[in-house]
Each structure stands twice: as C-alpha cells, then as structure tokens.
Amino acid sequence: MAQPGSPLDALFGTPPGFGCASDRAEEPRRPQDGLPYIDDSPASSPHLSSKARGGRDPAEPSRASELDLEKGSEMRKWVLSGILASEETYLSHLEALLLPMKPLKAAATTSQPVLTSQQIETIFFKVPELYEIHKDFYDGLLPRVQQWSRQQRVGDLFQKLASQLGVYRAFVDNYEVAMETAEKCCQANAQFAEISENLRARSNKEAKDQTTKNSLETLLYKPVDRVTRSTLVLHDLLKHTPPSHPDHPLLQDALRISQNFLSSINEEITPRRQSMTVKKGEHRQLLKDSFMVELVEGARKLRHVFLFTDLLLCTKLKKQSGGKAQQYDCKWYIPLTDLSFQTVDESEAAPSIPLVLDEELDAMKVKISQIKSDIQREKRANKGSKAIERLRKKLSEQESLLLLMSPNMAFRVHSRNGKSYTFLISSDYERAEWRENIREQQKKCFKSFSLTSVELQMLTNSCVKLQTVHSIPLTINKEDDESPGLYGFLNVIVHSASGFKQSSSLYCTLEVDSFGYFVNKAKTRVYRDTAEPNWNEEFEIELEGSQTLRILCYEKCYHKTRLAKEDGGESTDRIVGKGQAQLDPQTLQDRDWQRTAIAMNGIEVKLSIKFTSRELSLKRMPSRKQTGVFGVRIAVVTKRERSKVPYIVRQCVEEIERRGMEEVGIYRVSGVATDIQALKAAFDVNNKDVSVMMSEMDVNAIAGTLKLYFRELPEPLFTDEFYPNFAEGIALSDPVAKESCMLNLLLSLPEANLLTFLFLLEHLKRVAEKETVNKMSLHNLATVFGPTLLRPSEKENKPPANPSQAISMTDSWSLEVMSQVQVLLYFLQLEAIPAPDSRRQSVLFSTEV
C-alpha cells in the first residue's frame, strides 16, 4: 500500500473509495510500462463502476433519478478531494527538488561551486515550471471543492492543466540526461552526493514540521511516474459527471488532449529505448506479480517477483520507517530470452530444500490463533489501541514467519549466464501458472539485452505503482468486514471430466487455502487410457479459514525421466488443466449438495460440493441405537462382541498393516467417501464378507473408515469426563508433573477405552517407523487423530457463559484442536507406557470376537 507522503495514483490524483487524504491505497490496474511507456487505451478505470449503484424502482423514476444525481455529485466531490490530496503530496515533492536549487545556483558563481550552472539546469530542468503549473491548479481547485454544490464547475481547470502537458514532454525528453548527469555529479562531488540523498519533503500540509527523507533520484522520477497515467482520474471524473453538466465537454476535451499527448510521448520515446522494449512498437508491461520465498544460500527470503513482457524481476521490499514511501531493491533480473527451467542433470547440483518440521509450523499456528484470541479479548474489553497495535504487530510477525517457512515445493529458473535461482512454492497450481505465463511470453521474445543501472532503477521504482499484489496475504492485512473464510468440512465429489483430445491416464488433485497459503488435500485414483474419465469419488476436506477450492488435472506419466527433463525436474506428471472456484459462505450455507463445473484449458471437470460448518460437523451425536458399531458407545460394542478392542478397529488396523504401511499420506489422504460408506454399512450389519470387501478397496478408504468410527463415537475415546483434565495436564510446564498427571489420567480411562487406545497407539507408532516412505511422522498422525480421539461431545463443548470471556469461534476451535493434537503427540512420543493391571494386560491385544 502507498504510505503517507507517497505519490498517488495518477497525474490528477487518486480515485475515491480507497483510503483517505494523502494516505490512499494503490489499486490494481492494467499492466503498464514504467519507463515511462503507458497504456493510453480509453477504457474506463476499474476503480468505480456505475453498475454498483443498484437497481431502481420503476414506479419512482424521478426520485431514483434525483438520488442518482446526488450520489453522482457526492462521488465527484470524493474524486476531487482525492485529487487535492494528491496535489498536496506532489507539490511537496516538487518543493523538495526546488529547495537545494537556490543555494546550488548561488554557489555556482563562487570560486568553489558544487555544480556548474549548466549541470544545475540539466538536473532540475523544467521543475520550477511544473511547480507553478500545479500550484496554480491546486489554488484554483481548493476553494471550489470547499464550496461544493451539484452545479460546481471545475472542467476549465482540468482543461487548462491538460493544455500545459507540453512542459512534461520537455521534462521526459531530458529525464535520462538529467539522471546520468546527477549520477556523475554524485560520484565526483561528495557534498552533492550527501545533498542528493537527504532531500526533505513535507508529509502533509497540516504537519509542517513532519518531513520524509527522499533521494534526488526518487524525486526526479515523480513527474515521469505521474505523467504516465494522466488519463485515469479523468475517466473516473467523467464517469460521475452527467452529460448535461457544463463540465462534461470540458473534461472530454482534457481527456482527448491527455490521450493524444501520451500517444505522442510513446512514439517519440520508443525508438530511443529499444533495450527497454520487447520488440519495436511494443511496450514493457507487467503481466504478473506475487510474493514468493527465495532460497538463498540455504536461507529463506521473502521476495516480490514481477513478470514483465520481456524479463523476470526479483525484488526485495525495503523496510519502511517514519512514513517513508514504499520502495523496492532489485535482487536480480533475467531477460526472458535467457531464462530456462533447469533440467534434471542441472537440478541435481541445486541446493537441497531445508524442510521445516510440522511441529514447528503447528506451533506457529498455535501462536497465531492465541494472538487473534487476545486481540478479540482486548476489543471486547475496550482496551487502549496501543495494546491492540502491539498484538497486531506480533500477529503480523508470526503470520509472516509461517508464510516464509511453510512452502517446500521447488520452482527453479536458470539464466544463460550460468546463474540459477530457487523459489519455494506451496502450491503446484501456482508453480504451473508461473511456468505457463513465462513460456507463453517467451514465444514473443527474440533478443537478449541488458539494462543500465539507471534503467534498472527506473524499472524497480515503477514496481511500486504497477504492482497488483499490494501486501503479503496475512490476516492482519484484511479489512474488518472482509470474509475470514470458511471453517468446517467441505465434501467434494469429483464426478467426471471431458474435453480431452486423446486417451491417457488421468487423475485430479484438490487444493484449498489455509493460513494464507494453499495445501494439497485430496487426490483421485488414476483413470487409465481414457478421454472421458468418470471418477465419481467423494472427499471430505477440512477447511481452516479457506476461501478458494483449486482443482488440478494431471496426465500420469510412466516415462518419468523423459518428462522430468522437459518439465524442469520438478514434476513427474504433466498438468493438463487447472481451475478454481470461490467458496462463497452465502452460497454454501444451506448444506445441500451443489453441482458445478470448472472449465480449464478446454477441459471441463464436473463437481458436487457441500459444506458443513465446524460447529455442526464436530458435534458428537448421542447414541440412539444399540445395534451396529458406528455411533454406539464403545463399551456396548466390546461387551456385545466379548472383546476388549472392537472388531472394526482390529480389522482395519490389520488390513492397513498388511498393505498400507508404505502408502504415502496414509490416514492423511482422503479415501473415497462412497467406499467408506459401504464399509460402514458392512460393519454395522456384521457382514461376513467385510474382510473380502476390504481386500479389494483402496487402503485410504480403510483408513478413512477407521477415522470415521472414532469420529462418530457418541463420547470421545478419552471421555468427556477426563477431557478437561487432559487439556490442563498437557499445559503443565514441569515435565515430571506432566508425565505423572498424563499417565494417571490415561490409566483412569474405562477399560474398553484404555485398551482400544493402547492398541491404536502401538499401531500408529509402527506407521511412523515407515515415515521415510509414507511421509507420516508422529506429529502428522497426531494432527489427524488428535481431534478424532479427544473432541468432546456437545454438552461438554459449550462456549463460555460470560460474553466478556468469549473469544471468536474460529480462534477458539483452532486452539482447542492444537491442544488435542498435543495430547496425542505426547503419548506417541513416550518411549513406554506403564502397563495397566495384569488383568487388563493379558487381554490388551486379544482378538477374540
């Protein structure tokens, strides 16, 4: 976002509705060239749309028309107020340039000049004239806005300002010479170098004593930056000026003059700047930008990466202080003609990715949830803003750290000069998107080039204006009324896909966003040798503040070495399509199945989705039946079976240990919901063929059945009675006291609960022994099973009665889930658990039915 004292959107100011006064946010806009090529197409600004005014009642046309006129007048005033704020800032920058001119000119006539008169004239060329033009415009506009009425006229001022754009032509023509002269003078004269780095500009009109430090280079770029977008606000002003208003023809004339001026500027500058264009007649434009993590000598660094029509630019956002404007440092750039994706042989020498333990990431999430809870408490208690600001700063730090440490998917680019760079991305969707965008643009690039230091600085400076992603995707950057996302469970049925041109082996994966980044949540089976796959697989995906569902369609490649070389050594299967759907709370709240189709590169994938909120999905339903096993108290089942561990638990564990111990993501990857429901029904009716059914099913469906059994218990395995004690015990800081407390609580569980848990615990430890193959660590298993085994039933899970003690539902759930994970992880990490009494021990692993 733009900071106080930064230049605003366009030559005439910033459109309304985005911030206030001189501290207005920069808005996403069409890609434009920043050097100083511009997109001078007459399309209206995207900032405001008259369509947003809403529908009218046909029965009251006159009243609606009157309301429209009032609203239009109000919007004009807001636009003009933004223009005034922008003009104040711009004038302060021009004043800062003029301030050293007088003493420099005086010194030029002495025996020890800092600069010669010619050098001063070259560096500050046309700056006094620009100041006078805008001072005159500001002084004329201010009283008219202060005395605002619907019929107030301002068009003549804009018409006059547009007619003086010729001064900008002279400034732009001289700009490159001015920058080169300034650079040489700084190198030759230390005194001028000191002056050029410490120019002070007023922060705003009221705070005369508050100034921000700017460099000469930054300030000289302001007029160039301003003139490159001189039509945007005129579009907005015209949009809210009725055709019958006297200003309308004057503003149209000003817009015509501005567009003609910008076209001529482009035509004149292009031949002189061939190194800054893709090819003759085309201008550099921003195609895509994003915050990414770069791996630098084993360390993770946050970068803002910009893809232009002819190069890839990697920058670092400078730290801001004292209201200083946002600035970027260039770390490196690669012309697209020189860029390639590393082959397997090259990537073998690439640096290994330092993985962050899941425990560390979860600890960050716990801190984030706790800080959010603290912020909510402070707000409810009406505490001072300083305390909340301190917490918000902590929240920003923790969320930034999580986003920095979570990605682990490599995206490597290589330059023809021999240098390679590695980014870490959390989503295969994003990696594929970057690769596709770069490859598509490379088809239009033919010549290599290099940028001068001045050109590179100008390009980097332009990124502040051109960026479309203005902030790291943190909660702290969301507005209060912005959706926090969905918390709960999303059931997705992947039905089928069509549009493939030839038969191949196909599968899909599903991604959702969580804590600001995307994670892979589910994968369909591979449908072999077909152009019309019909998966019809259902998945249950847990959502944590999620707003978007992504789907990727892959072609399974059985010639992995060949494909990996083609695709940069980063993927063994080829993405043939990708798309996404927004998870709209209003649309999904009715909990009914909704069919949808996602189009992707000529392919269409058909889905059905259903959302269940966390409050509803995590409710344990009281037992209402005595038959079957699902939803029946565990003591009832074991007594009926004359066993100590339910048959369903033993059967599922036996089958998983037979053929699922090396399955990647076992217990984490969703099984097919229809298979899980079929197994549930078979166990409920004591089907004799259940073992045969299991042997024919995907092992993830069996794992899903076991999890579903524990989830549907009317009371958690750790019981409602003891759950609060486990939560308190795990929070103890003294390790001896914690162990004593936790073991005593465990051995106090009812016999069926205890023996079933110990049976499951030993199984999970054996699963974790295969972690190098199945990627399921003890922590991963605790994350999956913790809430399933410990989540209390509804009567034990009510929110606090005292509203002042309440915290937001989402953060409360997050903290509780983290506590449940920690309890199970504690027992998984214990080397040995003291045996219960001999009577229990003798039947611990009994298999009698």
Coordinates of C-alpha atoms in Angstrom, one line a residue, residues 339-679:
L339 CA 15.6 -17.9 -19.0
S340 CA 15.1 -21.6 -18.8
F341 CA 13.8 -24.2 -16.3
Q342 CA 16.5 -26.4 -15.0
T343 CA 16.9 -29.9 -16.4
V344 CA 17.3 -32.9 -14.2
D345 CA 21.1 -33.0 -14.6
E346 CA 21.4 -29.4 -13.6
S347 CA 19.0 -29.6 -10.7
E348 CA 21.0 -32.4 -9.2
A349 CA 23.5 -29.8 -8.2
A350 CA 20.8 -27.4 -6.9
P351 CA 20.7 -26.7 -3.2
S352 CA 18.6 -29.0 -1.1
I353 CA 15.5 -27.6 0.5
P354 CA 15.7 -27.1 4.2
L355 CA 12.4 -28.6 5.4
V356 CA 10.6 -27.2 8.5
L357 CA 9.2 -29.7 10.9
D358 CA 5.4 -29.9 11.0
E359 CA 5.7 -29.4 14.8
E360 CA 7.3 -26.0 14.2
L361 CA 4.6 -25.0 11.7
D362 CA 1.8 -26.0 14.1
A363 CA 3.5 -24.1 16.9
M364 CA 3.3 -21.0 14.7
K365 CA -0.4 -21.7 14.1
V366 CA -1.0 -22.0 17.8
K367 CA 0.7 -18.7 18.4
I368 CA -1.3 -17.1 15.6
S369 CA -4.6 -18.4 17.0
Q370 CA -3.7 -17.3 20.5
I371 CA -2.8 -13.8 19.4
K372 CA -6.1 -13.5 17.5
S373 CA -7.9 -14.5 20.6
D374 CA -6.0 -11.9 22.6
I375 CA -7.0 -9.2 20.1
Q376 CA -10.6 -10.2 20.3
R377 CA -10.5 -10.0 24.1
E378 CA -8.8 -6.6 24.0
K379 CA -11.5 -5.3 21.6
R380 CA -14.4 -6.6 23.8
A381 CA -12.8 -5.1 26.9
N382 CA -12.4 -1.8 25.1
K383 CA -8.7 -1.6 26.0
G384 CA -6.5 1.1 24.5
S385 CA -5.4 1.0 20.9
K386 CA -1.8 0.7 21.9
A387 CA -2.3 -2.8 23.3
I388 CA -4.1 -3.9 20.2
E389 CA -1.5 -2.4 17.9
R390 CA 1.2 -4.4 19.8
L391 CA -0.7 -7.6 19.4
R392 CA -1.4 -6.8 15.7
K393 CA 2.4 -6.4 15.2
K394 CA 3.0 -9.7 16.9
L395 CA 0.3 -11.3 14.7
S396 CA 2.0 -9.9 11.5
E397 CA 5.4 -11.2 12.6
Q398 CA 4.0 -14.7 13.3
E399 CA 1.9 -14.9 10.1
S400 CA 4.9 -13.6 8.0
L401 CA 7.1 -16.3 9.6
L402 CA 4.6 -19.0 8.8
L403 CA 4.3 -18.0 5.2
L404 CA 8.1 -17.8 4.9
M405 CA 8.6 -21.3 6.4
S406 CA 5.7 -23.3 5.0
P407 CA 6.5 -23.6 1.2
N408 CA 8.7 -26.6 0.2
M409 CA 7.9 -27.1 -3.5
A410 CA 10.9 -26.0 -5.6
F411 CA 10.5 -23.8 -8.6
R412 CA 13.9 -23.2 -10.3
V413 CA 14.9 -20.8 -13.0
H414 CA 18.2 -20.7 -14.8
S415 CA 19.9 -17.8 -16.6
R416 CA 22.0 -18.2 -19.7
N417 CA 24.9 -16.5 -17.8
G418 CA 25.1 -19.7 -15.6
K419 CA 23.3 -18.4 -12.5
S420 CA 20.3 -20.3 -11.1
Y421 CA 17.7 -19.3 -8.6
T422 CA 15.3 -21.3 -6.5
F423 CA 11.9 -20.3 -5.3
L424 CA 9.8 -22.3 -2.8
I425 CA 6.1 -22.5 -3.5
S426 CA 3.3 -24.3 -1.5
S427 CA 1.0 -25.0 -4.5
D428 CA 1.6 -26.9 -7.7
Y429 CA -1.2 -24.7 -9.2
E430 CA 0.9 -21.6 -8.7
R431 CA 4.1 -23.2 -9.9
A432 CA 2.4 -24.3 -13.1
E433 CA 0.8 -20.9 -13.6
W434 CA 4.2 -19.1 -13.4
R435 CA 5.8 -21.6 -15.8
E436 CA 2.9 -21.3 -18.3
N437 CA 3.0 -17.5 -18.2
I438 CA 6.8 -17.4 -18.7
R439 CA 6.7 -19.9 -21.6
E440 CA 3.9 -18.2 -23.3
Q441 CA 5.6 -14.9 -23.2
Q442 CA 9.0 -16.4 -24.3
K443 CA 7.3 -17.1 -27.7
K444 CA 7.2 -13.4 -28.3
C445 CA 10.8 -12.5 -27.2
F446 CA 13.6 -12.8 -29.7
K447 CA 16.6 -10.7 -28.5
S448 CA 18.7 -10.6 -25.3
F449 CA 19.5 -7.3 -23.7
S450 CA 21.0 -5.7 -20.6
L451 CA 19.7 -2.8 -18.5
T452 CA 21.8 0.1 -17.4
S453 CA 21.8 0.9 -13.7
V454 CA 19.5 3.9 -14.4
E455 CA 17.1 1.8 -16.4
L456 CA 17.1 -0.9 -13.8
Q457 CA 16.4 1.7 -11.0
M458 CA 13.6 3.2 -13.0
L459 CA 12.1 -0.2 -13.6
T460 CA 12.4 -1.1 -9.9
N461 CA 10.8 2.2 -8.9
S462 CA 7.9 1.6 -11.3
C463 CA 7.1 -1.6 -9.5
V464 CA 5.6 0.4 -6.6
K465 CA 2.9 1.7 -9.0
L466 CA 2.5 -1.3 -11.2
Q467 CA 2.2 -4.0 -8.5
T468 CA -1.2 -5.8 -8.4
V469 CA -0.4 -7.7 -5.2
H470 CA 0.0 -5.0 -2.6
S471 CA 0.5 -6.9 0.6
I472 CA 1.5 -10.3 1.9
P473 CA -1.6 -12.5 2.3
L474 CA -1.9 -12.0 6.0
T475 CA -5.0 -11.8 8.3
I476 CA -3.5 -8.5 9.5
N477 CA -3.9 -7.0 6.0
K478 CA -7.6 -7.9 5.8
E479 CA -10.3 -5.4 6.4
D480 CA -12.6 -5.9 9.3
D481 CA -15.6 -6.6 7.1
E482 CA -13.6 -9.0 4.8
S483 CA -14.6 -12.6 5.0
P484 CA -12.4 -14.7 7.4
G485 CA -13.1 -17.7 5.2
L486 CA -14.8 -21.0 6.0
Y487 CA -14.1 -23.3 9.0
G488 CA -15.5 -26.8 8.9
F489 CA -15.7 -29.6 6.3
L490 CA -16.1 -29.5 2.6
N491 CA -17.4 -32.6 0.9
V492 CA -16.4 -32.7 -2.7
I493 CA -17.5 -35.3 -5.3
V494 CA -15.2 -35.3 -8.4
H495 CA -17.6 -36.7 -11.0
S496 CA -16.0 -36.7 -14.4
A497 CA -14.1 -34.6 -17.0
S498 CA -14.5 -34.0 -20.7
G499 CA -12.7 -32.2 -23.5
F500 CA -9.5 -34.3 -23.7
K501 CA -8.2 -34.7 -27.3
Q502 CA -6.7 -38.2 -26.7
S503 CA -6.8 -41.0 -24.3
S504 CA -4.4 -41.0 -21.4
S505 CA -4.2 -41.9 -17.7
L506 CA -5.7 -39.1 -15.7
Y507 CA -6.2 -38.0 -12.1
C508 CA -7.1 -34.9 -10.2
T509 CA -5.9 -33.2 -7.0
L510 CA -7.7 -30.7 -4.8
E511 CA -6.1 -27.7 -3.0
V512 CA -7.6 -25.3 -0.5
D513 CA -6.0 -22.2 1.1
S514 CA -5.2 -22.3 4.8
F515 CA -3.4 -19.7 6.9
G516 CA -2.6 -17.7 3.7
Y517 CA -1.2 -20.4 1.5
F518 CA -2.5 -23.4 -0.5
V519 CA -2.2 -27.0 0.5
N520 CA -2.9 -30.3 -1.3
K521 CA -5.8 -32.0 0.3
A522 CA -7.0 -34.9 -1.9
K523 CA -6.2 -37.0 -4.9
T524 CA -8.5 -39.2 -7.1
R525 CA -7.4 -42.5 -8.4
V526 CA -5.7 -42.7 -11.8
Y527 CA -8.3 -43.4 -14.5
R528 CA -6.3 -45.3 -17.2
D529 CA -6.4 -44.9 -21.0
T530 CA -9.5 -42.8 -21.5
A531 CA -10.5 -39.4 -22.8
E532 CA -13.7 -39.3 -20.6
P533 CA -12.7 -40.2 -17.0
N534 CA -15.5 -40.9 -14.6
W535 CA -14.1 -40.9 -11.1
N536 CA -17.2 -40.3 -9.0
E537 CA -15.1 -40.1 -5.9
E538 CA -16.1 -38.2 -2.8
F539 CA -13.6 -36.5 -0.4
E540 CA -14.0 -34.7 2.9
I541 CA -11.7 -31.8 3.2
E542 CA -11.1 -29.8 6.4
L543 CA -11.2 -26.1 5.9
E544 CA -9.3 -23.6 8.1
G545 CA -10.3 -20.1 7.0
S546 CA -10.5 -21.3 3.4
Q547 CA -11.9 -19.1 0.6
T548 CA -10.9 -21.0 -2.6
L549 CA -11.0 -24.5 -3.9
R550 CA -8.5 -25.4 -6.6
I551 CA -8.5 -28.5 -8.9
L552 CA -5.6 -29.7 -11.0
C553 CA -6.0 -32.4 -13.6
Y554 CA -2.8 -34.5 -14.4
E555 CA -1.8 -36.9 -17.0
K556 CA 0.0 -39.8 -15.4
C557 CA 3.5 -40.2 -16.9
Y558 CA 5.1 -43.6 -16.9
H559 CA 8.2 -42.3 -18.6
K560 CA 9.3 -40.2 -15.6
T561 CA 12.9 -39.4 -16.6
R562 CA 11.8 -38.1 -20.0
L563 CA 9.1 -35.9 -18.7
A564 CA 11.1 -34.6 -15.7
K565 CA 13.7 -33.3 -18.1
E566 CA 11.1 -31.5 -20.1
D567 CA 9.4 -30.0 -17.1
G568 CA 12.4 -28.8 -15.1
G569 CA 13.0 -31.8 -12.9
E570 CA 10.2 -30.7 -10.6
S571 CA 7.3 -33.0 -11.5
T572 CA 6.8 -36.5 -12.9
D573 CA 3.3 -36.0 -14.1
R574 CA 2.0 -33.4 -16.5
I575 CA -0.6 -30.8 -15.6
V576 CA -3.2 -30.8 -18.4
G577 CA -5.7 -28.4 -16.8
K578 CA -6.3 -26.3 -13.7
G579 CA -9.1 -24.2 -12.4
Q580 CA -10.6 -22.9 -9.2
A581 CA -13.9 -22.0 -7.5
Q582 CA -14.6 -19.4 -4.8
L583 CA -16.1 -20.8 -1.6
D584 CA -18.9 -18.3 -1.0
P585 CA -20.3 -18.7 2.5
Q586 CA -23.7 -17.3 1.3
T587 CA -24.0 -19.9 -1.4
L588 CA -22.7 -22.9 0.7
Q589 CA -24.5 -22.2 4.0
D590 CA -27.6 -24.3 3.2
R591 CA -25.6 -27.5 3.4
D592 CA -27.2 -29.0 0.3
W593 CA -25.2 -30.6 -2.5
Q594 CA -24.4 -28.1 -5.3
R595 CA -23.3 -29.2 -8.7
T596 CA -20.7 -27.1 -10.5
A597 CA -18.4 -27.4 -13.5
I598 CA -14.9 -25.9 -13.6
A599 CA -13.5 -25.0 -17.1
M600 CA -9.8 -25.3 -17.6
N601 CA -7.9 -25.0 -20.9
G602 CA -10.7 -26.5 -22.9
I603 CA -11.3 -29.2 -20.3
E604 CA -14.4 -29.3 -18.0
V605 CA -14.4 -31.1 -14.7
K606 CA -17.8 -31.7 -13.0
L607 CA -18.0 -31.5 -9.2
S608 CA -20.6 -31.5 -6.4
I609 CA -19.8 -29.7 -3.2
K610 CA -21.4 -29.5 0.2
F611 CA -20.2 -27.5 3.2
T612 CA -20.7 -28.3 6.9
S613 CA -19.6 -25.7 9.5
R614 CA -17.2 -26.7 12.1
E615 CA -19.8 -26.2 14.9
L616 CA -22.1 -28.7 13.2
S617 CA -19.5 -31.1 11.8
L618 CA -17.7 -31.6 15.1
K619 CA -20.8 -32.4 17.1
R620 CA -20.8 -35.8 18.6
M621 CA -24.4 -37.2 18.3
P622 CA -25.7 -39.0 21.4
S623 CA -26.2 -42.8 20.9
R624 CA -29.7 -43.6 19.7
K625 CA -29.2 -47.2 18.7
Q626 CA -27.8 -50.4 20.3
T627 CA -27.2 -52.3 17.1
G628 CA -24.3 -51.9 14.8
V629 CA -21.0 -50.3 15.8
F630 CA -20.9 -46.7 14.4
G631 CA -22.4 -44.2 16.8
V632 CA -22.6 -46.8 19.6
R633 CA -20.8 -46.4 22.9
I634 CA -17.5 -48.4 22.8
A635 CA -18.3 -50.3 26.0
V636 CA -21.6 -51.5 24.5
V637 CA -19.8 -52.8 21.3
T638 CA -17.0 -54.6 23.2
K639 CA -19.4 -56.2 25.6
R640 CA -21.6 -57.4 22.7
E641 CA -18.5 -58.8 20.9
R642 CA -17.0 -60.2 24.0
S643 CA -13.8 -58.5 23.0
K644 CA -11.6 -55.8 24.6
V645 CA -10.9 -54.0 21.3
P646 CA -13.7 -53.5 18.8
Y647 CA -13.6 -55.8 15.8
I648 CA -13.8 -52.9 13.4
V649 CA -10.6 -51.4 14.9
R650 CA -8.7 -54.7 14.8
Q651 CA -9.8 -55.4 11.2
C652 CA -8.9 -52.0 9.8
V653 CA -5.5 -52.0 11.6
E654 CA -4.7 -55.5 10.3
E655 CA -5.5 -54.6 6.7
I656 CA -3.5 -51.3 6.9
E657 CA -0.5 -53.1 8.4
R658 CA -0.8 -55.8 5.7
R659 CA -0.6 -53.4 2.7
G660 CA -0.8 -49.7 3.7
M661 CA 2.3 -49.0 5.8
E662 CA 4.2 -47.6 2.9
E663 CA 1.3 -45.7 1.4
V664 CA 2.2 -42.0 1.1
G665 CA 0.0 -40.0 3.3
I666 CA -1.8 -42.9 4.9
Y667 CA -4.5 -41.5 7.3
R668 CA -3.9 -38.0 5.9
V669 CA -5.1 -38.6 2.2
S670 CA -8.8 -38.8 1.9
G671 CA -10.3 -42.1 0.9
V672 CA -13.2 -42.4 -1.5
A673 CA -16.4 -41.5 0.5
T674 CA -18.6 -44.0 -1.3
D675 CA -16.2 -46.8 -0.3
I676 CA -16.1 -45.6 3.3
Q677 CA -19.8 -45.6 3.5
A678 CA -20.0 -49.1 2.0
L679 CA -17.6 -50.4 4.7

